[in-house]
PDB file of C-alpha atoms in Angstrom:
ATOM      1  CA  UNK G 131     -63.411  23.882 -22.189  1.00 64.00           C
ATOM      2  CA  UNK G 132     -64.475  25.880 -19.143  1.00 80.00           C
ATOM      3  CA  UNK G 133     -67.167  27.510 -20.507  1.00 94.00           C
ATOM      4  CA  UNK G 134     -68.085  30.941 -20.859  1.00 97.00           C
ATOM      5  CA  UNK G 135     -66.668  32.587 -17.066  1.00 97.00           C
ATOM      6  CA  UNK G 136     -68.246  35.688 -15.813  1.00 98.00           C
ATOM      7  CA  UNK G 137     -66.629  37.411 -12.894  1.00 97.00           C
ATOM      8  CA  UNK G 138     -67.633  38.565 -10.373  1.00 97.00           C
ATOM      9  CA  UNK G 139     -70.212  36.508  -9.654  1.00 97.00           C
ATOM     10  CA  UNK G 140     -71.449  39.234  -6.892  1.00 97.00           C
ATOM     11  CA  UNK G 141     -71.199  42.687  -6.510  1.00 97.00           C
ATOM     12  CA  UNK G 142     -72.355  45.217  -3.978  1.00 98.00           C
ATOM     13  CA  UNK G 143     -71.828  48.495  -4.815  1.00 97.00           C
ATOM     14  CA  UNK G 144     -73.095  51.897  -3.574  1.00 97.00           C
ATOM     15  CA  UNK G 145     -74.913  53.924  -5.552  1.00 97.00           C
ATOM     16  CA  UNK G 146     -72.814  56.760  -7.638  1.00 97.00           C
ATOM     17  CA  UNK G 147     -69.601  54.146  -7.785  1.00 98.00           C
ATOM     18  CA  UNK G 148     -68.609  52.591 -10.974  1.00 98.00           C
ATOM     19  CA  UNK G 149     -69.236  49.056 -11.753  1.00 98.00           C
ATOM     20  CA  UNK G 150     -66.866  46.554 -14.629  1.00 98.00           C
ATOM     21  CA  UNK G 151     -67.987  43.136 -15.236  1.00 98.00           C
ATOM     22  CA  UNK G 152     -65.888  40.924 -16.941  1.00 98.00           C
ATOM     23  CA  UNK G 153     -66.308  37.722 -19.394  1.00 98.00           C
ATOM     24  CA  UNK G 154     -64.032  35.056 -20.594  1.00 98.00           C
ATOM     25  CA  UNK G 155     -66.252  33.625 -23.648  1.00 97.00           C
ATOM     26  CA  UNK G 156     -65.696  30.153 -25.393  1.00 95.00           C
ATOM     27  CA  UNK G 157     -62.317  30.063 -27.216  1.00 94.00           C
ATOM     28  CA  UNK G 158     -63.188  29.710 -30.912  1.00 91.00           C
ATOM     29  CA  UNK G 159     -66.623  31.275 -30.396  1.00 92.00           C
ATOM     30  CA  UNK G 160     -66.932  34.803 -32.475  1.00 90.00           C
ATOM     31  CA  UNK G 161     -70.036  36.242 -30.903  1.00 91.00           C
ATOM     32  CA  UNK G 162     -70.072  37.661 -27.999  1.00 95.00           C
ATOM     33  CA  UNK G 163     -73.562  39.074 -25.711  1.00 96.00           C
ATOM     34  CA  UNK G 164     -74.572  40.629 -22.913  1.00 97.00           C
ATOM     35  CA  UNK G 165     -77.581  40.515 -21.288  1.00 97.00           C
ATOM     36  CA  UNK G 166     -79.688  41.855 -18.105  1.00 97.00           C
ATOM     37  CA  UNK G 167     -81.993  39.495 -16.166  1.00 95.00           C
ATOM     38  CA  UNK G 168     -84.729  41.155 -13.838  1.00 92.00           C
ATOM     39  CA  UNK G 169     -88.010  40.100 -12.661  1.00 87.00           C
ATOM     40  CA  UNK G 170     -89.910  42.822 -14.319  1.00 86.00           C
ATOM     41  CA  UNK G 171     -88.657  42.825 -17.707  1.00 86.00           C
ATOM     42  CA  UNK G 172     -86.937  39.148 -18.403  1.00 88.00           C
ATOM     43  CA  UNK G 173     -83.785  38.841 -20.349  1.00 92.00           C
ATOM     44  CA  UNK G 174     -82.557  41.478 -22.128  1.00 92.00           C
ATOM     45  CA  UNK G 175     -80.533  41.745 -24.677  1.00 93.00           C
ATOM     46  CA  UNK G 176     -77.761  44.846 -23.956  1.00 96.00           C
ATOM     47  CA  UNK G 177     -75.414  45.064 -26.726  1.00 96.00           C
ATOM     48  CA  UNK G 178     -73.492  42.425 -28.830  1.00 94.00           C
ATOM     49  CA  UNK G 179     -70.549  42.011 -30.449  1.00 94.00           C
ATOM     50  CA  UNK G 180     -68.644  39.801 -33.944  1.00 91.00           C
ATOM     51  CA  UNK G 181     -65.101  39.461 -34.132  1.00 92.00           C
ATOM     52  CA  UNK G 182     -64.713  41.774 -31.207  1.00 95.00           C
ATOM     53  CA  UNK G 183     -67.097  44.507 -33.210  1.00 95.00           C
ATOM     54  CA  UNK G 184     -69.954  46.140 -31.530  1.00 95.00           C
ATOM     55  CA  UNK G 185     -73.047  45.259 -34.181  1.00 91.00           C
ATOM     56  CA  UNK G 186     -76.201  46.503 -31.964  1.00 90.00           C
ATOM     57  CA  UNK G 187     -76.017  47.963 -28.841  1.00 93.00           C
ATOM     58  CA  UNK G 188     -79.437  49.931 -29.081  1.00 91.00           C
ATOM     59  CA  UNK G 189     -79.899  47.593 -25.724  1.00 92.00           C
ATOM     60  CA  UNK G 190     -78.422  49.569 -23.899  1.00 95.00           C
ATOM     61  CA  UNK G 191     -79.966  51.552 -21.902  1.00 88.00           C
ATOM     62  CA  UNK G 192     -78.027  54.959 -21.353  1.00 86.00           C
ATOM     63  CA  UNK G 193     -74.805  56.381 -21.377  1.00 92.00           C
ATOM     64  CA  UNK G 194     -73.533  55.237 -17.990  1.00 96.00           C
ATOM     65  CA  UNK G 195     -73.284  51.661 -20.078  1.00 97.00           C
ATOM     66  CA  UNK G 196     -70.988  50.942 -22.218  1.00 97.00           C
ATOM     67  CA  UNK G 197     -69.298  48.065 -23.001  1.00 98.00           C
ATOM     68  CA  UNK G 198     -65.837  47.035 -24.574  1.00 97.00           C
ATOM     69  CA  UNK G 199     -64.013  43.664 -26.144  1.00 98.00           C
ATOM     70  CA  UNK G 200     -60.722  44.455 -26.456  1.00 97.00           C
ATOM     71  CA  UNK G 201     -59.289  40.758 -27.976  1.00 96.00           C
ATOM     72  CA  UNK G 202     -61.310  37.692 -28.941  1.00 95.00           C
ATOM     73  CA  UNK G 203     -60.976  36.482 -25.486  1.00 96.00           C
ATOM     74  CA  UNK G 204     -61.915  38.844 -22.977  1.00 97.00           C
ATOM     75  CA  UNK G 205     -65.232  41.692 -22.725  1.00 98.00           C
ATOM     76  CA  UNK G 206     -66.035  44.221 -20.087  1.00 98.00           C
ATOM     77  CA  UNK G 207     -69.636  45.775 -19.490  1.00 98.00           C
ATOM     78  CA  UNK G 208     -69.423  49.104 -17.336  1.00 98.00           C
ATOM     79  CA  UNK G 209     -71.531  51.025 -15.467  1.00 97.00           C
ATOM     80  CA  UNK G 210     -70.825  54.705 -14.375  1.00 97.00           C
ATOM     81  CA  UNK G 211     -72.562  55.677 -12.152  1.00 96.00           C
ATOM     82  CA  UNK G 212     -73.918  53.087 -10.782  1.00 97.00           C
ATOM     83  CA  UNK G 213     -77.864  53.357  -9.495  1.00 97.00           C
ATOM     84  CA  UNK G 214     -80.177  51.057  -7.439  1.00 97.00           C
ATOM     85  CA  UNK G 215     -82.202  50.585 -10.743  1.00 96.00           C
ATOM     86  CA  UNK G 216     -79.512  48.833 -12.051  1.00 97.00           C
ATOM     87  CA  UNK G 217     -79.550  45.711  -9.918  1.00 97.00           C
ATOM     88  CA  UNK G 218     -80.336  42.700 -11.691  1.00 97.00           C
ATOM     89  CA  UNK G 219     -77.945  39.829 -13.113  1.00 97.00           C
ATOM     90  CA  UNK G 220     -76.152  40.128 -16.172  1.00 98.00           C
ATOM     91  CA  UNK G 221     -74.955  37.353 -18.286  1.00 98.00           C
ATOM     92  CA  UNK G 222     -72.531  37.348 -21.062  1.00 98.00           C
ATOM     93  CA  UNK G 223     -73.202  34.400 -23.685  1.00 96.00           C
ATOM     94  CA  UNK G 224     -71.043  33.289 -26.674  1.00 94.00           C
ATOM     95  CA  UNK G 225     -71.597  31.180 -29.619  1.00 90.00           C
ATOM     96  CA  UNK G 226     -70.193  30.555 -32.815  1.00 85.00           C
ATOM     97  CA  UNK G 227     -71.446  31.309 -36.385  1.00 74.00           C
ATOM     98  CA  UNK G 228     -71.000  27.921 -37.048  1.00 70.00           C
ATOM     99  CA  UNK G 229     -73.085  26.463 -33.864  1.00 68.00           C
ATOM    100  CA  UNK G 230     -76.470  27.005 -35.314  1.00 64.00           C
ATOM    101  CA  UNK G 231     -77.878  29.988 -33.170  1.00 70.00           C
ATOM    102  CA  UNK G 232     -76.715  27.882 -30.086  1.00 83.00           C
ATOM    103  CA  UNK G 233     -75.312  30.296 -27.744  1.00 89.00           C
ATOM    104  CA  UNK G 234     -73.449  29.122 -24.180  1.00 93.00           C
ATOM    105  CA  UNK G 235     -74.173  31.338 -21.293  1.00 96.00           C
ATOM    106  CA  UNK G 236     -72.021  32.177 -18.126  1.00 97.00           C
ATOM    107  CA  UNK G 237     -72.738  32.059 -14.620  1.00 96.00           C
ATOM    108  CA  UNK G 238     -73.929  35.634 -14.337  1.00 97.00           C
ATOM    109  CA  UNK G 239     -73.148  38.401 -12.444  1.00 98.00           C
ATOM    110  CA  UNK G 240     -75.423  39.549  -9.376  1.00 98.00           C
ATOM    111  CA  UNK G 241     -74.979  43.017  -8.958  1.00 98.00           C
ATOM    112  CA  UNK G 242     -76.691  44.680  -6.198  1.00 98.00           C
ATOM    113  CA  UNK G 243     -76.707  48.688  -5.895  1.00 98.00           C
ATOM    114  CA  UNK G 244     -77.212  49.802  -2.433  1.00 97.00           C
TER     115      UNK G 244
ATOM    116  CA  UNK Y  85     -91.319  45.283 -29.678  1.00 69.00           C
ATOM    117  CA  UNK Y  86     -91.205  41.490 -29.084  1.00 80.00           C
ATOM    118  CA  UNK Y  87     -90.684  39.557 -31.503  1.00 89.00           C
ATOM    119  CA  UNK Y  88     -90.896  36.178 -29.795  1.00 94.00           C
ATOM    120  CA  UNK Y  89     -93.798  36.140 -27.461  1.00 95.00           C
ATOM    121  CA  UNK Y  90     -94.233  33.440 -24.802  1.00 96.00           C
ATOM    122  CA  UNK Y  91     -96.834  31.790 -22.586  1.00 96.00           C
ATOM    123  CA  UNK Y  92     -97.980  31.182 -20.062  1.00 97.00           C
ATOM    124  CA  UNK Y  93     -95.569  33.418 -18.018  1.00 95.00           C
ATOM    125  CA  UNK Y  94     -95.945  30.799 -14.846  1.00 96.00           C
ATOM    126  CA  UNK Y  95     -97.372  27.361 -14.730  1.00 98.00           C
ATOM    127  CA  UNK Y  96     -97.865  24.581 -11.679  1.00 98.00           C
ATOM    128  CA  UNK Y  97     -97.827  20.779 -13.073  1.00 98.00           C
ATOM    129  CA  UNK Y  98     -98.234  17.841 -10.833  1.00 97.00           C
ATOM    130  CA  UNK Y  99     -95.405  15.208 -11.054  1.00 98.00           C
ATOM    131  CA  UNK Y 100     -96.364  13.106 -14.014  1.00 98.00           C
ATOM    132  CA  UNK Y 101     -98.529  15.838 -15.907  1.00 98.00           C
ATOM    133  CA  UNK Y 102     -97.291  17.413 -18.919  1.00 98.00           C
ATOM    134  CA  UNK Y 103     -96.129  20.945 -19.096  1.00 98.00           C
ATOM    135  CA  UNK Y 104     -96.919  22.756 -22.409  1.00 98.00           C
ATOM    136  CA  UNK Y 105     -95.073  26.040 -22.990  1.00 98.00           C
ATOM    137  CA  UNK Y 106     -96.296  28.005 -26.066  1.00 98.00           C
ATOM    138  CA  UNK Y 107     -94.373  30.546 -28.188  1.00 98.00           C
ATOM    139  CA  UNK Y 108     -95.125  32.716 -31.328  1.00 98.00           C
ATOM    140  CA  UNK Y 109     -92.811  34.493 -33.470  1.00 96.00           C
ATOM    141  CA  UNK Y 110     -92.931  37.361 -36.237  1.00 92.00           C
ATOM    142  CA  UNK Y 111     -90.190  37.585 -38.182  1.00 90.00           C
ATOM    143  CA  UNK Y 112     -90.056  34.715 -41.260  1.00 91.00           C
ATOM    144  CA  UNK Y 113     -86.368  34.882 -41.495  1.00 89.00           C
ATOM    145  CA  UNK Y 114     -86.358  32.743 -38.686  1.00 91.00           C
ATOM    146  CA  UNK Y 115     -84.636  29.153 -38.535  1.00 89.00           C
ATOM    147  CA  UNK Y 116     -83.714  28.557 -35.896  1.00 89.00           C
ATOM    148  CA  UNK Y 117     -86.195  27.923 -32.671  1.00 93.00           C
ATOM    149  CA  UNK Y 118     -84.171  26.818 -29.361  1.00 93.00           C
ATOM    150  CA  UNK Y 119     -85.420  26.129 -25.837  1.00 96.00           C
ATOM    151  CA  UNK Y 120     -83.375  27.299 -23.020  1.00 96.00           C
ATOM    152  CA  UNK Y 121     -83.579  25.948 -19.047  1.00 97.00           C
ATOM    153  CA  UNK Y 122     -82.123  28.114 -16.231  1.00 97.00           C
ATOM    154  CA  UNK Y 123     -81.878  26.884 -13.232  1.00 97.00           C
ATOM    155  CA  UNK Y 124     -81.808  29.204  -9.823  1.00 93.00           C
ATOM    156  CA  UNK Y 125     -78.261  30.431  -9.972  1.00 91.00           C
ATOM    157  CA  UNK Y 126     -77.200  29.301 -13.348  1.00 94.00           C
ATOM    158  CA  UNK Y 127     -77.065  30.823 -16.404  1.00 95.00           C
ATOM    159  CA  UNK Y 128     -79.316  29.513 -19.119  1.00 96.00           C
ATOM    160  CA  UNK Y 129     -78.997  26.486 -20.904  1.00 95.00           C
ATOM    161  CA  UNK Y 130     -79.901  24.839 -24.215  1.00 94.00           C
ATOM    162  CA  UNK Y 131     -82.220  22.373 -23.805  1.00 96.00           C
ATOM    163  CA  UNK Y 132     -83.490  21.620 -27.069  1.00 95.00           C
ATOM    164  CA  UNK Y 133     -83.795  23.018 -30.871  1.00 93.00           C
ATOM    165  CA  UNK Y 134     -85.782  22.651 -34.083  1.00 93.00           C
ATOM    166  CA  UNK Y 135     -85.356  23.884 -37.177  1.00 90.00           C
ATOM    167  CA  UNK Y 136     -88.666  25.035 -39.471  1.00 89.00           C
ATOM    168  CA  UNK Y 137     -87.634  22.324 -42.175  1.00 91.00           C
ATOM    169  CA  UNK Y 138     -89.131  19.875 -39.367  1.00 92.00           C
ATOM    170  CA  UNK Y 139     -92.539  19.899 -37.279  1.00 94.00           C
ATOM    171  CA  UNK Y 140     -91.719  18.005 -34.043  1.00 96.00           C
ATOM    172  CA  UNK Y 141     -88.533  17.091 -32.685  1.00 96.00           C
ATOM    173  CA  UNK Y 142     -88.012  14.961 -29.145  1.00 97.00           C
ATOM    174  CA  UNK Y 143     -85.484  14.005 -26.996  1.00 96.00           C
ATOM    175  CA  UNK Y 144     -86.473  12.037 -24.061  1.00 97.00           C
ATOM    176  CA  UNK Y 145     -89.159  13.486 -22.201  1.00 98.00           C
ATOM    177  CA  UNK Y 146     -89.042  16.725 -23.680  1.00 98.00           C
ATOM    178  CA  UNK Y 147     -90.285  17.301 -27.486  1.00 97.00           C
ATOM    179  CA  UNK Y 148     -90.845  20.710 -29.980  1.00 96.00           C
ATOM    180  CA  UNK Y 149     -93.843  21.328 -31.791  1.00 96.00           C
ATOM    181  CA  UNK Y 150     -93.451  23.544 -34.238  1.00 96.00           C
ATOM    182  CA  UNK Y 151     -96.156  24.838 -36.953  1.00 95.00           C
ATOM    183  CA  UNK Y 152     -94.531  27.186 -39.549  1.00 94.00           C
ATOM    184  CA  UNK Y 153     -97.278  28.229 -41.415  1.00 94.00           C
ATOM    185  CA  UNK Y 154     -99.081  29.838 -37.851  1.00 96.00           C
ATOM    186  CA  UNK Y 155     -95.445  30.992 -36.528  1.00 96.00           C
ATOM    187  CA  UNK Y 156     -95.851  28.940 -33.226  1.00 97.00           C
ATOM    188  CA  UNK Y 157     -93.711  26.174 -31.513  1.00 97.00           C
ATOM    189  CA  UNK Y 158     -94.493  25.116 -28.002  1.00 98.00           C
ATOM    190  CA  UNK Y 159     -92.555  22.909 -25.571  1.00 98.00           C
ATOM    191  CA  UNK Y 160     -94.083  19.919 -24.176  1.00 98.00           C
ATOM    192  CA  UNK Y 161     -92.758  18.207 -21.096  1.00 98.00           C
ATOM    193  CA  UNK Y 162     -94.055  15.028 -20.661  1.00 98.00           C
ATOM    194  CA  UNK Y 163     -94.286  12.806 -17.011  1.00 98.00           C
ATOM    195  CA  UNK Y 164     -93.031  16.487 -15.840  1.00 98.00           C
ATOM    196  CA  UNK Y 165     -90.575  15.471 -12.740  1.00 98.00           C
ATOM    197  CA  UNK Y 166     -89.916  18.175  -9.250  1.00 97.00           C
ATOM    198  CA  UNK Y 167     -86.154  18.487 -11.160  1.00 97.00           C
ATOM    199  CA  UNK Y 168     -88.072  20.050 -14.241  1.00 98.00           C
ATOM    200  CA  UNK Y 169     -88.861  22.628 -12.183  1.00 98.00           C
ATOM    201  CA  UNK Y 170     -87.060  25.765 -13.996  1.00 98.00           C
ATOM    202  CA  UNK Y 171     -87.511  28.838 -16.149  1.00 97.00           C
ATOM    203  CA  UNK Y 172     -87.729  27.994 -19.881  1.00 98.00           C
ATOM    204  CA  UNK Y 173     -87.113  30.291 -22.387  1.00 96.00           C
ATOM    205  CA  UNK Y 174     -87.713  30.250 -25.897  1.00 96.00           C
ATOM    206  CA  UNK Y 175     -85.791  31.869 -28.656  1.00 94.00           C
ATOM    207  CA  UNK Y 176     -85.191  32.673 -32.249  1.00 92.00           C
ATOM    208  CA  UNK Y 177     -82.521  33.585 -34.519  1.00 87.00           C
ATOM    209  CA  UNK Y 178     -81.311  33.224 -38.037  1.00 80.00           C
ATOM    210  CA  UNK Y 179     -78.577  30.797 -38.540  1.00 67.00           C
ATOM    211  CA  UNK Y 180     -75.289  31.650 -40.186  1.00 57.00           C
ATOM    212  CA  UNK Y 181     -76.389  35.539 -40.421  1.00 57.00           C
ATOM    213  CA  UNK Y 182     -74.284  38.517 -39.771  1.00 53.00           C
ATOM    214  CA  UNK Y 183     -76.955  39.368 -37.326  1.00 59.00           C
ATOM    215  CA  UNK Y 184     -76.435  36.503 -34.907  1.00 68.00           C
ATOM    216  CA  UNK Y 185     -78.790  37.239 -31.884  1.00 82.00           C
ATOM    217  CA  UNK Y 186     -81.300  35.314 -30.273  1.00 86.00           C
ATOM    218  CA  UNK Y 187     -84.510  36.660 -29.414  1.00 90.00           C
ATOM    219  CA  UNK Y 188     -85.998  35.408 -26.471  1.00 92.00           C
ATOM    220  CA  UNK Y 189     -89.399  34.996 -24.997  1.00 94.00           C
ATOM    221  CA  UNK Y 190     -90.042  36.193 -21.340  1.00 94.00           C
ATOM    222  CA  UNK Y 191     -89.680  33.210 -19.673  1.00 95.00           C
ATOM    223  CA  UNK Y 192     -91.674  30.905 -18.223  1.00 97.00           C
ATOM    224  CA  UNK Y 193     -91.595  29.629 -14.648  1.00 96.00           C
ATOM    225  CA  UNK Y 194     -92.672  25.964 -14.297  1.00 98.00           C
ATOM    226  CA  UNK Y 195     -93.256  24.511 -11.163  1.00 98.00           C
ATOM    227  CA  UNK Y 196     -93.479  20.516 -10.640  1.00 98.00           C
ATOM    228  CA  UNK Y 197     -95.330  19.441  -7.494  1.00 95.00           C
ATOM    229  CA  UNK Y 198     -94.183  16.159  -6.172  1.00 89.00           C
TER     230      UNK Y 198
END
């Protein structure tokens, strides 16, 4: 298996412009996260998702996100607008209910708001 | 609120030395403690687990503490090597639960001097 694939792995974007990042998770695998990485505030969960149902996105943190799983195999997290505070990387993770808690992490995405 | 808290938030070891990573948790439902390694770049990954029904668990060099009755598990690296050098994370969940996140600790950046 290829693993959980994030893409893209950069983005620069200006400020204002909208934003989709996209994630592949593990075939089989029935949860589905998304999470923000920054120096100031660590890894944060945004909003997460079982059978391709949204169960707690109080992570997120305003309107311009919002985040969709159309199919078992495929998520997007959006942003619109986009603003420089939103810089950071975000990672999308899967596991399955079955793995014991583990959950498998992408690459991440580097998005940089200019 | 954070529910797993995590220290120290940086640490320098020199090669050989042990690195000891502390965590504490809240919640009781619990059970299921992992530690995560991310490399620069790379998403994180599972390094090691421990369930509460157990108070230590090793593999190789690196081995869980865990003591259920003060809520704490800690990570101990031992003859800590440069290619240690990572952020760790810890993490909780609950196993097999409609509510399948992980909650993580803020990370902890260990450097290994050679």
């Amino acid at each position: 298996d290829a693993g959980v694939i994030q893409s893209p792995r950069h983005e620069v974007t200006e400020m204002g412009q909208e934003v989709t990042l996209r994630c592949k998770p593990i075939s089989g695998h029935d949860y589905l996260f998304w999470y923000r990485q920054t120096m100031m505030r660590g890894l944060e969960l945004l909003i997460y998702f079982n059978n391709n149902v949204p169960i707690d996105d109080s992570g997120m943190p305003e309107d311009r996100f919002s985040a969709k799983m159309p199919n078992a195999s495929f998520s997007t997290l959006k942003i619109q607008p986009s603003e420089p505070r939103d810089s950071a990387v975000y990672f999308c993770a899967s596991r399955n209910r079955d793995s014991g808690g583990r959950a498998f992490f992408g690459q991440g995405t580097r998005l940089t708001v200019v | 609120q954070q529910q797993v808290k995590q220290s120290p938030q940086s640490l320098i070891v020199q090669k050989g030395g042990i690195s000891i990573i502390n965590c504490a948790y809240e919640n009781t439902a619990f059970d299921y403690f992992p530690w995560y390694q991310q490399f620069p770049g790379k998403g994180p990954a599972l390094l090691i687990a421990i369930r509460p029904d157990v108070s230590e668990k090793k593999e190789g060099r690196f081995t869980i503490s865990f003591n259920k009755s003060a809520k704490q598990f800690s990570l101990h690296i031992m003859d800590s090597q440069p290619g240690d050098s990572a952020t760790y994370f810890c993490a909780a969940s609950r196993r097999g639960s409609t509510l399948g996140r992980l909650y993580f600790g803020r990370g902890t950046q260990l450097t290994v001097w050679p």
